[in-house]
Amino acid sequence: MPELPEVESLRRLLVRSVVGRTIVHATVTNAALRRRVPSDFARQIVGRRIERLGRRAKYLMVELGGELTMLVHLGMSGSLTRRCGAFPESSFDRRHDHLELKLDDRSRLVFNDPRRFGLVKLVARADAASCSELRALGPEPLGPDFNSAYLAQKARGRRAAIKNFLMDQKVVAGIGNIYAAEILFRAGVRPARRVYTLSRTELKRIAEATPNVLREAIGLRGTTFRSYRDSRGKPGAFSRRLKVYGRENEPCPRCWAPIKNVVVGQRASFFCPRCQH
DNA sequence: CTTACATCCTGATTGC
DNA sequence: TGCAATCAGGATGTAA
């Protein structure tokens, strides 16, 4: 489940190998993603140079020549891999390869997504920030606008559980189920706590834990849970650092109490019943 | 405005 | 063992 750290890791890995390359050919083998890939997609991007790779929330922004930006969202199960002669084709599961971009160094960028919750969309660069996917997003959790004062202001009058609140992309952009659980563990706050009941101290701990957890995960190239792989097809290393996510009944790394899993807002929510209040 | 919930999809897991 | 049912989950659209 790619969240901000996984997308940022992907961006950093691809920067070295694809920036400056030109797309010489594009193939759409399955256009039925979250939104249908338009029929002129290939024609729109062929011949353009990849000028810059950016990121907003969980969106990778591939800035192409001619003021065109390709937004890529990996959804639940998507991956973008660079494939070249160095790796045998048999090392990839090609069943769900939907898009393939051939570059001028004979490498290929392939978008693969079994569940097809992902999104690939072209938008004029000047309009990117105001497109329907990006315009309502809250601040970046690693940016200067995200802090406890901001959280407290957004939290006023909201009855939502803190975990749903952190996963609300309009509140803060880029956090999903895994990192919400880890942030709340480190902040010592239960996922089901309603946001308006949180003390200033608790909000402060959450605001501080958020960038700390995300930065640590980026440093380890993200989390692999089930199927996520980075752009070279390698698993991320943060998985082993997960303190609560996916660890139901395992001992809490801090106090040894068994980790619990409760459903909050229709999502599995792991927490330590002794450390989190 | 906020919140709740169904929907999309397929691989993995669980149940019989 | 094998097949069928269930679950997982990000974003979105609709309804309350």
XYZ file of C-alpha atoms (C1' of nucleotides) in Angstrom:
309
model
C 0.000 0.000 0.000
C 2.077 2.860 -1.241
C 1.847 5.937 0.939
C 3.965 9.084 0.976
C 7.269 7.384 1.935
C 6.928 4.771 -0.791
C 6.136 7.361 -3.456
C 8.976 9.594 -2.292
C 11.366 6.616 -2.358
C 10.209 5.803 -5.863
C 10.747 9.401 -6.939
C 14.286 9.485 -5.545
C 15.218 6.221 -7.219
C 13.845 7.258 -10.589
C 15.398 10.731 -10.535
C 18.831 9.315 -11.306
C 17.773 7.046 -14.138
C 14.929 8.699 -16.005
C 15.282 12.477 -15.709
C 16.599 13.771 -19.025
C 15.380 10.741 -20.964
C 12.891 11.093 -23.796
C 9.815 8.908 -24.240
C 10.172 7.279 -27.647
C 7.190 4.962 -27.542
C 4.172 4.365 -25.312
C 1.803 1.426 -25.090
C -1.470 1.180 -23.164
C -2.409 -2.471 -22.757
C -5.222 -1.835 -20.284
C -6.796 1.595 -20.034
C -9.320 0.639 -17.353
C -7.677 2.102 -14.263
C -9.459 4.119 -11.574
C -10.111 6.597 -14.332
C -9.927 5.432 -17.906
C -6.609 6.320 -19.553
C -7.598 8.524 -22.516
C -7.198 7.080 -25.993
C -4.750 9.807 -27.009
C -2.489 9.163 -24.011
C 0.375 7.652 -26.015
C 0.196 10.327 -28.706
C 0.262 13.034 -26.020
C 3.486 11.898 -24.374
C 5.625 10.363 -27.118
C 8.564 12.576 -28.039
C 8.530 14.458 -24.758
C 11.481 14.615 -22.410
C 11.177 13.802 -18.702
C 12.338 17.075 -17.218
C 11.646 16.675 -13.520
C 10.121 14.273 -11.035
C 8.054 15.796 -8.267
C 5.685 14.526 -5.643
C 2.512 15.830 -4.019
C 0.986 13.655 -1.313
C 0.892 10.143 -2.798
C 1.044 11.437 -6.370
C 4.197 11.168 -8.416
C 4.368 14.128 -10.793
C 6.319 13.429 -13.950
C 6.991 16.781 -15.560
C 7.374 16.410 -19.293
C 8.523 18.772 -22.010
C 5.884 21.061 -23.467
C 4.477 22.043 -20.079
C 2.725 18.716 -19.631
C 2.617 16.824 -16.334
C 1.813 13.154 -15.898
C 0.229 12.393 -12.515
C 0.735 8.842 -11.280
C -1.082 7.437 -8.255
C -0.273 3.853 -7.275
C -3.553 3.217 -5.502
C -3.469 0.080 -3.396
C -1.333 -2.229 -5.430
C 0.322 -0.186 -8.159
C 4.005 -0.061 -8.993
C 6.139 1.842 -11.447
C 9.286 -0.037 -12.368
C 12.176 0.777 -14.624
C 13.126 -2.257 -16.635
C 16.260 -2.649 -18.661
C 18.509 -5.378 -19.980
C 20.172 -5.845 -16.606
C 17.147 -7.637 -15.168
C 15.528 -10.654 -16.804
C 11.957 -10.083 -17.864
C 11.005 -13.258 -16.014
C 11.644 -11.530 -12.696
C 8.498 -9.434 -13.198
C 4.906 -10.542 -13.089
C 3.666 -9.034 -16.338
C 0.031 -10.030 -15.963
C -0.981 -6.601 -14.743
C 1.331 -4.419 -16.775
C -1.019 -1.710 -18.059
C 1.252 1.038 -19.380
C 4.715 0.866 -20.872
C 6.876 3.866 -21.766
C 9.968 3.143 -23.842
C 12.777 5.606 -23.196
C 15.651 6.660 -25.431
C 18.201 4.619 -23.472
C 16.277 1.438 -24.335
C 14.930 1.143 -20.796
C 11.206 1.013 -20.122
C 8.995 2.470 -17.420
C 6.150 0.104 -16.662
C 3.012 0.794 -14.659
C 1.694 -2.418 -13.142
C -1.367 -2.567 -10.911
C -3.285 -5.786 -10.134
C -6.221 -4.067 -8.439
C -6.341 -1.144 -10.834
C -7.060 1.422 -8.136
C -4.212 3.452 -9.542
C -4.453 6.562 -11.676
C -2.451 7.965 -14.565
C -3.515 11.338 -15.837
C -2.117 14.099 -18.007
C -2.575 17.711 -17.052
C -1.094 20.998 -18.203
C 1.714 21.862 -15.818
C 0.237 25.237 -14.937
C -3.062 23.582 -14.002
C -1.584 20.682 -12.041
C -2.075 22.135 -8.566
C -5.686 22.990 -9.308
C -6.685 19.731 -10.948
C -9.436 17.717 -9.281
C -7.008 15.282 -7.632
C -4.725 17.857 -6.046
C -6.712 20.990 -5.370
C -8.304 19.927 -2.075
C -5.240 18.268 -0.561
C -4.064 19.470 2.816
C -0.465 20.446 3.569
C 2.482 18.117 3.136
C 3.276 16.479 6.479
C 6.985 17.169 5.920
C 6.377 20.811 5.053
C 6.379 23.948 7.198
C 2.575 24.279 7.261
C 2.072 21.081 9.212
C 2.422 21.522 12.983
C 0.419 21.134 16.160
C -1.216 24.551 15.846
C -2.467 23.617 12.391
C -3.727 20.238 13.652
C -5.499 21.855 16.598
C -7.193 24.363 14.329
C -8.362 21.661 11.905
C -9.490 19.445 14.782
C -11.896 21.963 16.261
C -15.453 20.699 16.178
C -14.600 17.418 14.454
C -15.993 14.211 15.844
C -13.903 11.913 13.647
C -11.513 9.362 15.131
C -7.924 10.618 15.102
C -6.848 7.816 12.787
C -9.443 8.735 10.160
C -8.489 12.357 10.638
C -4.812 11.642 9.881
C -5.818 9.640 6.818
C -8.096 12.423 5.564
C -6.114 13.831 2.646
C -7.807 17.198 3.084
C -6.362 17.461 6.595
C -2.853 16.304 5.761
C -1.741 14.762 2.500
C -0.008 11.432 2.056
C -0.748 9.354 5.158
C -2.499 5.998 4.803
C -3.442 3.153 7.091
C 0.042 1.861 7.861
C 1.679 5.146 8.790
C -1.381 6.405 10.661
C -1.067 3.361 12.933
C 2.664 3.869 13.427
C 2.330 7.601 14.084
C -0.341 7.031 16.712
C 1.710 4.336 18.402
C 4.662 6.666 18.679
C 2.435 9.470 19.893
C 0.813 7.185 22.496
C -2.725 7.893 21.281
C -5.395 5.297 20.517
C -6.675 5.259 16.934
C -10.347 5.501 17.948
C -9.898 8.612 20.093
C -12.140 11.358 18.810
C -10.197 14.322 17.662
C -12.001 16.936 19.764
C -11.067 15.043 22.949
C -7.331 15.290 22.338
C -5.302 17.515 24.620
C -2.864 20.077 23.288
C -0.040 17.810 24.465
C -1.429 14.841 22.581
C -1.872 16.866 19.408
C 1.682 18.079 19.789
C 2.984 14.521 20.132
C 1.050 13.515 16.999
C 2.326 16.513 15.061
C 5.888 15.634 16.041
C 5.624 11.886 15.466
C 4.222 12.387 11.964
C 7.298 13.758 10.155
C 9.610 11.629 12.286
C 7.951 8.380 11.237
C 7.670 9.429 7.589
C 11.309 10.567 7.385
C 12.532 7.370 8.971
C 10.492 5.328 6.487
C 11.810 7.304 3.511
C 15.337 6.673 4.749
C 14.626 2.950 4.601
C 12.973 3.164 1.175
C 9.496 2.650 2.492
C 7.518 -0.269 3.786
C 6.849 -3.547 2.065
C 3.613 -5.066 3.231
C 2.447 -7.919 1.068
C 3.302 -6.804 -2.445
C 4.878 -3.356 -2.535
C 8.249 -3.152 -4.303
C 10.385 -0.154 -5.118
C 11.199 0.846 -8.691
C 13.907 -1.806 -8.960
C 11.489 -4.432 -7.753
C 13.104 -4.557 -4.314
C 11.133 -4.584 -1.071
C 11.377 -1.605 1.282
C 13.140 -2.022 4.605
C 10.769 -0.141 6.884
C 8.570 -3.240 7.217
C 10.812 -4.563 9.934
C 10.494 -1.291 11.814
C 6.718 -1.391 11.984
C 5.871 -1.386 15.676
C 2.159 -2.201 15.507
C 0.850 -2.454 11.931
C 0.066 -6.052 10.996
C 1.236 -7.271 14.411
C -2.006 -8.341 16.069
C -1.318 -10.435 19.204
C 2.426 -9.877 18.953
C 4.051 -8.249 21.981
C 4.303 -4.473 22.000
C 7.969 -3.552 21.424
C 7.767 -1.127 24.341
C 5.748 -2.920 27.043
C 5.136 -6.481 25.790
C 1.345 -6.240 25.977
C -0.294 -7.994 22.994
C -1.046 -5.642 20.102
C -4.755 -5.266 19.390
C -6.532 -4.862 16.086
C -9.828 -2.999 16.074
C -11.864 -1.672 13.182
C -11.954 2.127 13.069
C -13.742 3.709 10.140
C -13.894 0.378 8.293
C -10.138 -0.061 8.497
C -7.948 -2.388 10.486
C -6.311 -0.384 13.238
C -3.456 -1.816 15.245
C -2.460 -0.367 18.597
C -0.976 -1.193 21.976
C -3.714 -1.153 24.643
C -1.167 -0.348 27.347
C 1.013 2.321 25.667
C -1.733 4.173 23.794
C -4.425 6.135 25.629
C -19.818 21.883 6.389
C -19.054 16.799 8.284
C -19.722 11.936 8.502
C -21.080 7.258 6.800
C -20.980 3.966 3.528
C -20.909 1.528 -1.015
C -18.043 1.103 -4.960
C -14.127 -0.118 -7.841
C -10.587 -4.627 -8.245
C -7.896 -9.061 -7.635
C -4.638 -11.702 -4.748
C -4.338 -13.715 -0.334
C -6.480 -15.823 3.290
C -10.007 -18.275 5.616
C -13.883 -21.573 5.874
C -16.120 -25.710 4.754
C -6.993 -31.149 -1.144
C -9.952 -27.991 -3.523
C -13.138 -24.715 -4.247
C -16.002 -20.826 -2.642
C -16.570 -17.018 0.248
C -14.462 -13.248 2.522
C -11.199 -9.689 3.315
C -8.113 -5.884 2.338
C -7.874 -0.994 1.276
C -7.322 4.698 -1.318
C -10.092 7.688 -3.294
C -14.526 8.984 -4.817
C -19.411 9.730 -5.195
C -23.698 9.849 -3.030
C -26.714 10.274 0.819
C -27.906 11.776 5.358
